Amino acid sequence: MPNMSLKKNEMPSQAPDARNKNFLEVALGYTEEQALDEAQRCLHCKNKPCVSGCPVQVRIPEFIEKAAAGDFEGAYQVIAQSSSLPAVCGRVCPQESQCEKHCVRGVKGEPVGIGRLERFVADWHNQHVQEAPEKPASNGHKVAVVGSGPAGLTCAGDLARLGYAVTVFEALHTAGGVLVYGIPEFRLPKAIVQKEIDGLKAMGVKIETNMVIGRVLSIDELLEQGFEAVFIGSGAGLPRFMNIPGENLKGVYSANEFLTRVNLMKAYKTSSGTPIHRARKVAVVGGGNVAMDAARCAKRLGAEEVYIVYRRSEKELPARAEEVEHAKEEGVIFKLLNNPTRILGDESGSVQGIECLEMALGEPDASGRRRPVEKAGSQFTLDVDCVIMAIGTSPNPLIKSTTEGLETQKWGGIIVEEETGLTSRENVYAGGDAVTGAATVILAMGAGKTAAKAIHESLSKK
Amino acid sequence: MYQIVKKRVLNPTVTLMEIEAPLVAKKAQPGQFIILRVDEDGERIPLTIADFNRDQGTVTIIFQIVGATTEKLNHLHEGGFLQDFVGPLGKPTHTEGLKKVAVVGGGVGCAIAYPVAKKLHEQGCEVHSIVGFRNKDLLILKEEFKSVSHMYALMTDDGSAGEKGLVTDALRRLIESGEQYDQVIAIGPLIMMKFVTKLTKAFDIPTVVSMNPIMIDGTGMCGGCRLTVGGETKFACVDGPDFDGFLVDFDEAMARGAMYRGFERQAHEEACNLFRGGKA
């Protein structure tokens, strides 16, 4: 008899006023009892709508069935057949708009906590199973992957499972892309990312760090070196600025810089050689997950007041509902319907304040969202000594500018065939944010999977 | 890990190291830079490529000991290893078509100016090198510069070597005596580059400067190194580090460069104490 509770089992988490002073993980994960109980809520429907909502099509009812029977390792093996990074996805996927959105239990009450169960199963595996995954038999083909973010790691994992010799080239000194430099420790512990990467290495994936493709080697040179196909998963790492006066003052960061210092360089630890501005009052401009991450990091670095400055209303905030909720609980102040017009500095060139205008929502624009319009005479100044710009990123032009014949959109996204990820260059595939512009971890994984399948179809014909 | 195959002390505060990094050596060009990390907790710092040997697969860096990281780097020995060494980054210095150039180097900036002078010389360009140091103890690369220069002018603040005065004094004299340069290339402290461009602007001589802002990744993903050039924001790590000196906002660059001064001073102190205590 299934558990007919209308509500998901709550996830234990650190208290807001304790967690906003440390970088430890906020959500603590289910206990075995909670996981068993939650797994009983799945009705095992025949048409499995949840699976169609998952970009990598994890066989959800099948893994939940094993979990409900207490066979957590069996459950893990089911997920591992479709996903290379279950401990990551269980934590950072926006399940409310993917698998859980389609769950039948969600029609009346809350959907099954699929993400929380995936996380539990992956963590259980990582704690209890020491043996490395088996190294598949080689099929003699070589593939290069550019970028070690979610797209690249998924593509590499899928190909390695099929016996390909895969080498991943990463520009930074640590693999993981946005999973290590962008998403903070308190949402995604770096030890978990490392564990997933170690699993790929055990399957034979080679990871070469400090390799800026486009500078140290070009895409063409990779092909000349005998890689039969190349997958570009280089992401969208180029930060945007607003081009308002004062943006180059001391104390103005792109969210990428701020988060890279905090997450990759661990500037919050005293042992780190990398400095960070310990601000008193911080304004984060933007309303996405990156803005929430930056604001919550600023709070943890000791800022007394942290503002989110966003030009639309709460309803339009692009961040995950859970992150917005967490940010509020931790004391982040939301200045909605506000748009910065300039940043003010003192004599030494340091940030002293940010001037904003109040906005109202007008008619919907071409994208269907109501356009913010300025309220005349509503100008005011927020007293801050740090401003973090989190208004989006676009693909880095380095690979495009060094690869002849690689077609891109005007804004820099690489143009690909949707079903295969094939670019305008033979044997060169691309996926993730490098193609779509800034999107989600799981969409990048889906793109990595699509390309791996297409690469396999193309190379196995040879 | 990247091995230090050679270490040479150039003066009490400046050290040369040759690092084994064959892929970097294969592509390196004058004007480009690398980013390194000394150890696992270390920060990423940019250093310009001072020389390279494609056959031996080595890249030469020359650094001045100014803070915690360069202090730690200086305590490594031949045969030791660096945690990370990535490059070549940035755009190479544009040297094509130049017939007569004044290369102006200040302090450790001479380490960056030297490979540019060398490349110009190899291309048959007439090179006038004007180098400046605080005093004779800080002088570096004298013979190297002389071997690639048609003319070599050495200036020191206190007159303890060469002539007493600033590089701008020597440059002004050369220009006023009728030397006609296609271009001036200035590499050194921001304040020096600012005054060189002030001078050359009065004479309308195109001037290229090599900027040295704070960097983290060095690949264009953070904008920590941004500068205002001709009213536009540029990222020095991908758009530069070379820029048209007439268009650079030097005052803004100097303010941004001082962003972490307090932290840096403290970190340097701690690093020095560590070595003094004999723990490292």
XYZ file of C-alpha atoms in Angstrom:
742
model
C 0.000 0.000 0.000
C 1.593 3.304 -1.048
C 2.120 6.189 1.327
C -0.797 8.507 0.501
C 0.487 11.568 2.372
C -0.203 14.682 0.301
C 3.072 16.250 1.345
C 6.674 15.404 0.523
C 8.901 14.461 3.396
C 10.637 17.642 4.535
C 14.372 17.764 3.985
C 16.299 18.417 7.198
C 18.397 21.570 6.875
C 20.588 23.952 8.861
C 18.742 26.781 10.644
C 18.772 30.014 8.587
C 20.575 32.110 11.165
C 23.310 29.504 11.626
C 23.824 28.643 7.973
C 24.136 32.257 6.785
C 27.432 32.365 8.707
C 29.063 29.224 7.271
C 29.677 27.610 3.896
C 28.492 24.127 4.918
C 25.688 22.516 2.943
C 22.270 24.003 3.766
C 20.107 20.965 2.976
C 21.225 17.919 4.912
C 19.518 15.168 2.923
C 17.050 12.429 3.862
C 17.726 9.771 6.464
C 17.148 6.159 5.386
C 13.741 6.178 7.085
C 12.682 9.399 5.368
C 13.872 8.087 2.011
C 12.040 4.778 2.412
C 8.888 6.623 3.441
C 9.090 9.113 0.537
C 9.787 6.325 -1.967
C 6.486 4.700 -0.887
C 4.630 7.733 -2.262
C 5.387 6.749 -5.897
C 2.376 5.132 -7.585
C 4.462 3.482 -10.360
C 2.136 4.759 -13.060
C 2.236 2.984 -16.393
C 2.893 5.976 -18.634
C 5.650 7.422 -16.362
C 5.125 11.154 -17.088
C 8.026 12.010 -14.743
C 10.538 10.320 -17.086
C 9.521 12.513 -20.022
C 10.169 15.562 -17.831
C 13.778 14.536 -17.206
C 16.173 15.833 -19.884
C 18.322 12.697 -19.562
C 15.367 10.328 -19.040
C 16.369 8.651 -15.803
C 14.087 5.584 -15.322
C 12.490 7.188 -12.282
C 9.780 4.711 -11.131
C 12.263 1.866 -11.529
C 14.877 3.426 -9.265
C 12.238 4.511 -6.748
C 10.858 0.975 -6.623
C 14.279 -0.376 -5.697
C 14.759 2.415 -3.152
C 11.347 1.651 -1.601
C 12.484 -1.956 -1.170
C 15.652 -0.757 0.578
C 17.902 -1.746 -2.348
C 19.690 1.605 -2.527
C 22.646 0.318 -4.540
C 20.265 -1.235 -7.066
C 18.480 2.111 -7.273
C 21.809 3.843 -7.883
C 22.667 1.441 -10.705
C 19.388 2.283 -12.456
C 20.120 6.035 -12.292
C 23.769 5.582 -13.296
C 22.705 4.074 -16.604
C 21.229 7.432 -17.657
C 22.985 10.074 -15.576
C 26.680 10.694 -15.016
C 26.176 13.102 -12.112
C 23.247 11.988 -9.921
C 24.551 13.497 -6.666
C 24.845 16.822 -8.487
C 21.493 16.723 -10.293
C 19.593 15.665 -7.201
C 20.852 18.908 -5.659
C 20.769 21.561 -8.390
C 18.100 20.551 -10.934
C 14.977 22.746 -10.954
C 12.813 19.649 -10.378
C 9.693 21.800 -10.021
C 9.849 22.564 -13.737
C 11.108 19.117 -14.838
C 10.457 15.596 -13.503
C 8.356 16.626 -10.502
C 6.246 18.978 -12.604
C 4.750 15.936 -14.371
C 4.324 13.687 -11.309
C 0.754 12.421 -10.925
C 0.906 12.883 -7.165
C 1.364 16.600 -7.835
C -2.155 16.913 -9.253
C -3.563 16.717 -5.745
C -0.897 17.534 -3.181
C 2.861 17.614 -3.634
C 4.740 15.548 -6.217
C 7.067 12.745 -5.127
C 10.430 14.170 -3.977
C 12.278 12.692 -6.956
C 15.269 15.027 -6.682
C 15.617 14.372 -2.956
C 15.457 10.614 -3.535
C 18.011 10.786 -6.350
C 20.287 12.741 -4.045
C 19.793 10.249 -1.217
C 20.543 7.257 -3.435
C 23.670 8.858 -4.927
C 24.977 9.924 -1.509
C 24.261 6.422 -0.135
C 26.269 4.914 -2.982
C 29.163 7.339 -2.450
C 29.282 6.511 1.255
C 28.907 2.751 1.038
C 30.459 1.583 -2.204
C 34.209 1.881 -2.465
C 34.869 -0.109 -5.666
C 35.475 2.028 -8.701
C 33.108 1.486 -11.616
C 34.310 -1.105 -14.097
C 36.434 0.142 -16.966
C 34.645 -0.721 -20.224
C 36.485 -2.578 -23.015
C 38.115 -0.209 -25.514
C 36.554 0.219 -28.951
C 39.673 1.886 -30.359
C 38.165 5.319 -31.034
C 39.448 8.627 -29.611
C 37.274 11.634 -28.778
C 38.204 15.049 -27.332
C 35.894 17.024 -25.058
C 36.498 20.744 -24.571
C 35.316 21.953 -21.169
C 34.673 19.904 -18.035
C 31.323 21.365 -17.000
C 28.083 19.357 -16.879
C 27.819 19.076 -20.703
C 31.403 17.910 -21.195
C 31.400 15.489 -18.246
C 28.137 13.882 -19.380
C 29.345 13.518 -22.963
C 32.646 12.073 -21.700
C 30.883 9.649 -19.334
C 28.490 8.334 -21.973
C 31.281 7.822 -24.506
C 33.588 6.171 -21.957
C 30.824 3.705 -21.097
C 30.762 2.744 -24.792
C 34.523 2.103 -24.819
C 35.812 5.360 -26.286
C 39.159 6.796 -25.196
C 38.020 10.246 -24.038
C 40.247 13.207 -23.105
C 38.635 16.231 -21.471
C 40.456 19.577 -21.822
C 39.774 22.106 -19.061
C 41.062 25.716 -19.004
C 41.009 26.164 -15.224
C 43.099 24.224 -12.704
C 40.133 22.208 -11.416
C 37.572 20.242 -13.440
C 33.821 20.790 -13.042
C 33.077 24.112 -14.742
C 30.201 25.964 -13.100
C 29.880 23.114 -10.578
C 33.174 24.222 -9.000
C 33.525 27.948 -9.748
C 29.867 28.996 -9.857
C 27.586 27.012 -7.553
C 28.663 27.575 -3.936
C 29.752 24.914 -1.468
C 26.585 25.424 0.613
C 24.420 24.256 -2.309
C 26.831 21.741 -3.824
C 29.794 20.512 -1.763
C 32.898 20.332 -3.950
C 33.842 16.929 -2.518
C 30.703 15.560 -4.191
C 31.687 17.003 -7.576
C 35.177 15.553 -7.141
C 33.733 12.132 -6.321
C 31.659 12.142 -9.519
C 34.722 13.180 -11.528
C 36.811 10.437 -9.892
C 34.161 7.964 -11.050
C 34.619 9.139 -14.651
C 38.392 8.842 -14.317
C 38.002 5.274 -13.086
C 36.107 4.544 -16.293
C 39.163 5.708 -18.230
C 38.308 9.362 -18.933
C 41.497 11.464 -19.021
C 41.166 14.997 -17.678
C 43.778 17.581 -18.650
C 43.560 20.847 -16.699
C 45.262 24.174 -17.543
C 44.425 23.634 -21.223
C 42.871 26.732 -22.771
C 41.604 25.449 -26.108
C 41.916 28.236 -28.659
C 45.276 29.276 -27.195
C 47.404 26.258 -26.283
C 45.758 24.006 -28.897
C 43.101 24.766 -31.502
C 40.124 22.582 -32.403
C 41.863 21.821 -35.707
C 45.004 20.686 -33.911
C 42.933 18.314 -31.766
C 41.544 16.749 -34.952
C 45.066 16.562 -36.422
C 46.254 14.795 -33.253
C 43.972 11.887 -34.061
C 40.826 12.721 -32.116
C 38.075 11.519 -34.453
C 35.457 13.840 -33.006
C 35.460 16.899 -30.746
C 32.662 17.969 -28.414
C 32.689 21.648 -27.419
C 31.138 22.194 -23.998
C 32.872 25.428 -23.150
C 29.843 27.109 -21.581
C 28.834 30.751 -21.455
C 31.399 32.320 -19.207
C 31.658 35.862 -20.563
C 30.064 38.239 -18.048
C 27.775 41.087 -19.067
C 27.909 44.523 -17.522
C 25.195 47.203 -17.599
C 27.416 49.914 -19.117
C 26.329 52.439 -16.510
C 28.671 55.050 -14.994
C 30.830 53.826 -12.122
C 30.982 50.173 -13.151
C 34.789 50.099 -12.987
C 34.986 51.434 -9.428
C 36.767 49.346 -6.795
C 34.201 47.047 -5.218
C 32.203 46.335 -8.390
C 32.398 42.666 -9.372
C 30.890 40.523 -12.072
C 29.120 37.616 -10.346
C 31.580 35.348 -12.178
C 34.549 37.057 -10.561
C 32.965 37.167 -7.118
C 31.870 33.519 -7.240
C 35.187 32.335 -8.746
C 37.098 33.988 -5.912
C 34.751 32.508 -3.314
C 34.125 29.020 -4.724
C 37.095 28.038 -6.866
C 39.771 30.009 -4.999
C 38.124 29.539 -1.565
C 38.670 33.190 -0.644
C 36.342 32.694 2.349
C 39.000 30.524 4.026
C 41.891 32.179 5.830
C 44.307 29.653 4.291
C 43.505 30.883 0.778
C 46.005 33.111 -1.008
C 43.182 34.797 -2.937
C 41.706 37.991 -1.477
C 38.092 39.152 -1.535
C 36.511 42.468 -0.588
C 34.832 41.993 2.790
C 31.978 44.383 2.235
C 29.650 45.944 4.799
C 26.658 46.445 2.525
C 26.263 44.731 -0.839
C 23.918 45.222 -3.799
C 23.540 42.258 -6.159
C 21.992 43.289 -9.472
C 19.882 40.563 -11.120
C 17.301 37.938 -10.193
C 18.600 34.559 -11.375
C 20.216 31.678 -9.489
C 23.604 33.337 -9.930
C 22.319 36.482 -8.196
C 20.951 34.372 -5.312
C 24.267 32.499 -4.998
C 26.260 35.757 -4.963
C 23.949 37.362 -2.391
C 24.056 34.349 -0.085
C 27.873 34.174 -0.370
C 28.147 37.896 0.460
C 26.050 37.319 3.577
C 28.306 34.444 4.610
C 31.396 36.624 4.131
C 30.004 38.846 6.874
C 28.080 41.624 5.099
C 25.508 43.226 7.397
C 23.073 44.053 4.629
C 22.706 42.347 1.281
C 20.226 43.561 -1.336
C 18.941 41.878 -4.465
C 18.179 44.693 -6.932
C 15.856 43.423 -9.675
C 13.946 45.462 -12.236
C 10.860 43.252 -12.449
C 8.598 41.887 -9.694
C 8.863 38.757 -7.571
C 6.751 36.761 -10.024
C 9.315 37.262 -12.797
C 12.385 36.297 -10.737
C 14.151 33.657 -12.874
C 15.795 31.934 -9.875
C 14.530 28.626 -8.481
C 11.727 29.223 -5.980
C 13.680 27.299 -3.328
C 16.768 29.525 -3.719
C 14.668 32.696 -3.402
C 13.053 31.233 -0.284
C 16.426 30.288 1.192
C 17.872 33.736 0.448
C 14.953 35.420 2.208
C 15.242 33.146 5.233
C 18.923 34.037 5.455
C 18.156 37.750 5.605
C 18.764 38.895 2.021
C 16.658 42.025 1.328
C 14.765 42.119 -1.984
C 14.554 45.485 -3.750
C 12.128 44.512 -6.493
C 11.029 46.791 -9.343
C 14.263 48.752 -8.976
C 16.814 49.446 -11.689
C 20.353 50.826 -11.138
C 21.269 53.946 -13.113
C 24.775 54.585 -11.827
C 27.297 53.549 -9.193
C 28.726 56.254 -6.984
C 32.343 56.346 -5.781
C 34.453 58.171 -3.234
C 37.757 59.986 -3.811
C 39.807 56.773 -3.721
C 37.635 55.235 -6.463
C 35.771 52.835 -4.144
C 32.035 52.144 -4.296
C 29.994 54.354 -1.997
C 26.453 53.769 -3.201
C 24.199 52.737 -6.032
C 21.622 55.023 -7.550
C 18.371 53.338 -8.613
C 15.037 54.196 -10.151
C 11.746 52.597 -9.204
C 10.017 50.735 -12.018
C 6.471 49.755 -12.879
C 5.440 46.889 -15.148
C 4.104 47.994 -18.524
C 2.832 46.117 -21.549
C 4.272 42.677 -22.389
C 7.284 42.871 -24.751
C 8.239 40.564 -27.646
C 9.310 37.853 -25.176
C 5.897 37.982 -23.515
C 7.228 39.404 -20.260
C 5.847 42.688 -18.993
C 8.363 45.387 -19.727
C 9.609 47.439 -16.769
C 9.149 51.194 -17.233
C 10.769 53.922 -15.168
C 8.750 55.882 -12.645
C 9.622 59.529 -13.153
C 11.255 61.234 -10.171
C 11.580 58.006 -8.186
C 15.366 58.123 -7.970
C 16.992 57.023 -4.709
C 20.402 55.879 -3.465
C 21.282 52.681 -1.625
C 24.266 53.019 0.676
C 26.549 50.094 -0.317
C 30.296 49.479 -0.563
C 30.110 46.572 -3.008
C 28.095 45.913 -6.172
C 27.879 42.510 -7.866
C 26.567 42.394 -11.431
C 24.616 39.177 -12.046
C 22.751 40.140 -15.202
C 23.845 37.214 -17.373
C 26.709 35.791 -19.390
C 27.347 34.915 -23.024
C 29.654 32.381 -24.717
C 33.365 33.214 -24.660
C 34.463 34.115 -28.230
C 37.884 32.410 -27.956
C 36.991 29.101 -29.645
C 34.882 30.731 -32.329
C 37.636 33.199 -33.211
C 40.254 30.434 -33.524
C 38.190 27.815 -35.396
C 37.649 28.523 -39.049
C 34.241 27.608 -40.429
C 32.558 27.272 -37.023
C 29.262 29.105 -37.411
C 27.779 31.008 -34.492
C 24.791 33.195 -33.758
C 25.324 36.950 -33.621
C 25.395 36.782 -29.813
C 28.078 34.087 -29.880
C 26.148 30.818 -29.416
C 27.501 27.966 -31.568
C 24.979 26.866 -34.211
C 24.198 23.118 -34.110
C 21.721 20.591 -35.509
C 19.259 20.101 -32.692
C 18.988 16.281 -32.890
C 22.754 15.634 -32.958
C 24.639 18.671 -31.682
C 26.704 18.655 -34.901
C 28.205 22.080 -35.728
C 28.951 23.518 -39.170
C 32.292 21.694 -38.957
C 32.610 18.000 -39.753
C 33.158 15.822 -36.635
C 32.816 18.840 -34.340
C 29.859 18.801 -31.962
C 28.753 21.289 -29.320
C 26.239 21.528 -26.511
C 25.264 23.207 -23.263
C 25.553 26.926 -22.612
C 28.089 27.282 -25.484
C 25.073 26.666 -27.763
C 22.082 27.970 -25.803
C 23.598 30.766 -23.728
C 23.278 30.544 -19.946
C 20.741 27.796 -19.071
C 20.620 24.932 -16.558
C 22.948 22.119 -15.497
C 20.524 19.410 -16.561
C 19.910 20.910 -20.024
C 23.675 20.980 -20.524
C 23.791 17.317 -19.473
C 21.012 16.500 -21.922
C 22.985 18.180 -24.707
C 26.124 16.240 -23.754
C 24.101 13.037 -23.942
C 22.615 13.880 -27.344
C 26.039 14.618 -28.770
C 27.552 11.437 -27.287
C 24.851 9.393 -28.997
C 25.406 11.161 -32.321
C 29.191 10.801 -32.070
C 28.752 7.085 -31.374
C 26.412 6.649 -34.350
C 28.839 8.475 -36.629
C 32.059 6.794 -35.449
C 30.705 3.249 -35.124
C 29.891 3.341 -38.837
C 33.579 3.825 -39.643
C 52.921 19.860 -11.976
C 55.469 21.950 -13.829
C 59.183 21.651 -13.088
C 61.532 24.565 -12.471
C 64.547 23.651 -14.627
C 66.556 26.802 -13.952
C 66.593 29.574 -11.376
C 68.763 32.681 -11.538
C 68.750 35.645 -9.156
C 68.945 38.779 -11.319
C 69.046 41.233 -8.439
C 67.953 41.245 -4.774
C 64.251 41.525 -5.691
C 64.046 40.022 -9.185
C 64.358 36.335 -10.088
C 64.359 34.438 -13.376
C 62.960 30.924 -13.703
C 62.755 28.547 -16.626
C 59.736 26.303 -16.385
C 59.223 23.061 -18.268
C 55.939 23.575 -20.155
C 56.330 22.264 -23.715
C 52.818 23.102 -24.933
C 53.097 26.688 -23.713
C 56.598 27.030 -25.202
C 55.357 25.749 -28.557
C 52.820 28.558 -28.988
C 54.280 31.419 -26.938
C 54.869 34.804 -28.572
C 56.276 38.069 -27.191
C 53.622 40.070 -25.354
C 51.690 37.023 -24.159
C 51.523 35.899 -20.545
C 50.967 32.856 -18.348
C 49.038 32.318 -15.118
C 50.582 30.234 -12.386
C 49.730 28.830 -8.983
C 52.546 27.980 -6.605
C 50.663 25.450 -4.487
C 47.239 24.022 -3.680
C 46.072 26.991 -1.563
C 47.788 29.479 -3.843
C 46.254 32.328 -5.776
C 46.495 32.579 -9.568
C 48.932 35.302 -10.674
C 49.707 36.499 -14.208
C 53.319 36.840 -15.382
C 54.461 37.855 -18.825
C 56.462 35.370 -20.886
C 60.014 36.753 -20.847
C 61.446 34.161 -23.225
C 60.791 30.650 -24.498
C 62.696 27.758 -26.012
C 60.516 25.671 -28.295
C 63.149 22.912 -28.701
C 63.723 22.441 -24.997
C 60.067 23.035 -24.178
C 60.771 25.725 -21.602
C 59.240 29.107 -20.816
C 61.136 31.843 -18.953
C 59.436 34.033 -16.366
C 61.012 36.953 -14.537
C 59.300 38.212 -11.419
C 59.790 40.821 -8.763
C 59.202 39.852 -5.148
C 56.357 42.155 -4.162
C 54.006 40.034 -2.078
C 53.155 36.683 -0.543
C 52.905 34.700 -3.780
C 56.103 35.997 -5.370
C 57.835 35.508 -2.003
C 56.744 31.843 -1.955
C 57.665 31.425 -5.605
C 61.132 32.796 -4.907
C 61.650 30.174 -2.198
C 61.284 27.332 -4.697
C 64.466 25.849 -6.111
C 65.668 24.267 -9.333
C 64.100 20.848 -9.645
C 61.052 21.963 -7.665
C 57.534 22.129 -9.076
C 54.752 24.650 -9.612
C 51.182 23.470 -9.070
C 49.731 25.119 -12.181
C 51.126 26.924 -15.220
C 48.713 27.878 -17.981
C 49.192 29.750 -21.243
C 50.030 31.312 -23.544
C 47.301 33.869 -22.790
C 46.437 37.265 -24.262
C 47.275 38.635 -27.683
C 50.887 38.780 -28.916
C 52.455 42.224 -29.312
C 51.906 43.560 -32.802
C 55.344 44.081 -34.389
C 54.752 43.672 -38.117
C 55.788 46.484 -40.443
C 57.584 48.574 -37.818
C 60.880 50.100 -39.001
C 62.055 52.160 -36.051
C 60.757 51.745 -32.522
C 61.614 53.102 -29.084
C 61.135 50.350 -26.489
C 60.763 51.854 -23.021
C 61.108 49.533 -20.034
C 60.739 50.366 -16.363
C 61.993 48.082 -13.572
C 60.804 44.498 -13.869
C 58.776 45.652 -16.903
C 62.085 45.292 -18.756
C 61.587 41.536 -18.555
C 58.500 41.981 -20.728
C 60.054 44.653 -22.940
C 63.091 42.528 -23.739
C 61.367 39.774 -25.816
C 59.503 42.488 -27.735
C 62.766 44.309 -28.472
C 64.320 40.993 -29.499
C 61.500 40.177 -31.907
C 61.605 43.657 -33.451
C 65.375 43.327 -33.858
C 64.982 39.929 -35.569
C 62.546 41.521 -37.987
C 65.183 44.075 -38.999
C 63.612 46.960 -37.112
C 65.857 49.666 -35.628
C 65.364 49.359 -31.876
C 66.154 52.098 -29.382
C 65.900 50.728 -25.851
C 65.365 53.119 -22.998
C 65.353 51.397 -19.627
C 64.949 52.792 -16.136
C 65.569 51.488 -12.591
C 65.512 52.983 -9.116
C 69.220 52.240 -8.625
C 72.087 50.117 -9.964
C 71.301 47.141 -7.721
C 67.978 46.659 -9.496
C 69.419 46.717 -13.019
C 68.517 43.646 -15.109
C 69.052 42.314 -18.644
C 71.651 44.911 -19.631
C 73.628 42.684 -22.005
C 70.481 41.095 -23.403
C 69.020 44.483 -24.316
C 72.264 45.752 -25.764
C 72.532 42.724 -28.047
C 69.183 43.501 -29.725
C 69.290 47.307 -29.681
C 70.703 49.885 -32.064
C 70.829 52.268 -29.118
C 70.602 51.554 -25.369
C 69.900 54.292 -22.820
C 70.083 53.412 -19.125
C 68.513 55.679 -16.527
C 68.480 55.410 -12.713
C 66.546 57.540 -10.248
C 69.699 58.183 -8.185
C 72.294 58.160 -10.972
C 74.076 55.080 -9.548
C 74.201 53.527 -13.037
C 73.821 55.072 -16.456
C 72.346 58.525 -16.299
C 70.414 60.129 -13.455
C 66.779 60.731 -14.299
C 63.623 59.119 -15.645
C 62.996 57.216 -18.867
C 60.826 60.115 -20.022
C 63.847 62.443 -19.799
C 65.817 60.208 -22.167
C 62.867 59.694 -24.500
C 62.191 63.441 -24.703
C 65.815 64.150 -25.528
C 65.865 61.542 -28.311
C 62.654 62.839 -29.835
C 63.794 66.450 -29.597
C 67.124 65.573 -31.181
C 65.186 64.499 -34.242
C 64.778 60.717 -33.856
C 61.608 59.701 -35.674
C 59.872 56.605 -34.306
C 57.036 54.695 -35.984
C 55.963 53.687 -32.527
C 56.867 53.755 -28.855
C 56.277 50.604 -26.810
C 56.202 51.281 -23.055
C 56.182 48.541 -20.430
C 56.561 49.178 -16.722
C 54.732 50.616 -13.718
C 51.404 52.313 -14.539
C 52.711 55.703 -13.483
C 55.639 55.387 -15.881
C 53.434 54.333 -18.795
C 51.058 57.194 -18.028
C 53.870 59.770 -18.262
C 55.393 58.173 -21.363
C 52.059 58.497 -23.170
C 51.672 62.062 -21.958
C 55.013 62.849 -23.587
C 54.467 60.941 -26.833
C 50.998 62.378 -27.264
C 52.505 65.872 -27.373
C 54.673 64.654 -30.264
C 51.912 62.537 -31.789
C 53.933 59.294 -31.790
C 51.699 56.186 -31.649
C 52.310 54.456 -28.324
C 51.481 50.959 -27.178
C 51.416 50.089 -23.472
C 51.303 46.649 -21.821
C 48.736 46.757 -19.017
C 49.035 44.745 -15.812
C 45.696 44.764 -13.950
C 44.564 42.262 -11.323
C 43.647 38.931 -12.954
C 42.136 35.660 -11.828
C 41.322 33.246 -14.647
C 43.016 35.114 -17.505
C 40.611 33.618 -20.056
C 37.897 36.287 -20.208
C 35.347 34.792 -17.846
C 35.358 37.269 -14.959
C 36.241 40.816 -15.998
C 38.459 41.344 -12.948
C 41.079 42.784 -15.320
C 38.773 45.277 -17.004
C 40.038 48.682 -18.089
C 38.519 51.686 -19.775
C 40.094 52.150 -23.210
C 38.732 54.895 -25.436
C 35.623 55.083 -23.250
C 34.885 51.355 -23.643
C 35.354 48.551 -21.135
C 38.000 46.035 -22.266
C 39.259 42.842 -20.634
C 43.061 43.013 -20.557
C 43.433 39.207 -20.517
C 41.726 38.661 -23.886
C 41.610 42.088 -25.605
C 45.160 42.911 -24.455
C 47.384 43.136 -22.506
C 48.635 45.642 -25.148
C 46.535 48.761 -25.773
C 46.807 52.150 -27.456
C 48.365 54.230 -24.686
C 46.542 57.391 -25.743
C 43.188 55.760 -25.015
C 43.860 54.072 -21.649
C 42.363 55.537 -18.451
C 45.489 55.183 -16.288
C 44.053 56.816 -13.170
C 41.214 54.299 -13.042
C 43.687 51.444 -13.635
C 45.866 52.667 -10.768
C 42.903 52.871 -8.386
C 41.734 49.350 -9.363
C 45.260 47.990 -8.925
C 45.207 49.096 -5.279
C 41.969 47.226 -4.488
C 43.501 44.559 -2.221
C 46.490 46.475 -0.880
C 45.614 45.866 2.785
C 45.157 42.134 2.297
C 48.318 41.931 0.217
C 50.442 43.699 2.790
C 49.263 41.367 5.523
C 49.679 38.228 3.417
C 53.214 39.270 2.471
C 54.085 39.861 6.107
C 52.782 36.399 7.009
C 54.732 34.776 4.177
C 57.937 36.524 5.269
C 57.434 35.462 8.887
C 56.893 31.900 7.753
C 60.239 31.825 5.948
C 62.028 33.694 8.716
C 60.806 31.138 11.249
C 62.473 28.441 9.142
C 59.233 26.505 8.856
C 59.280 26.361 5.077
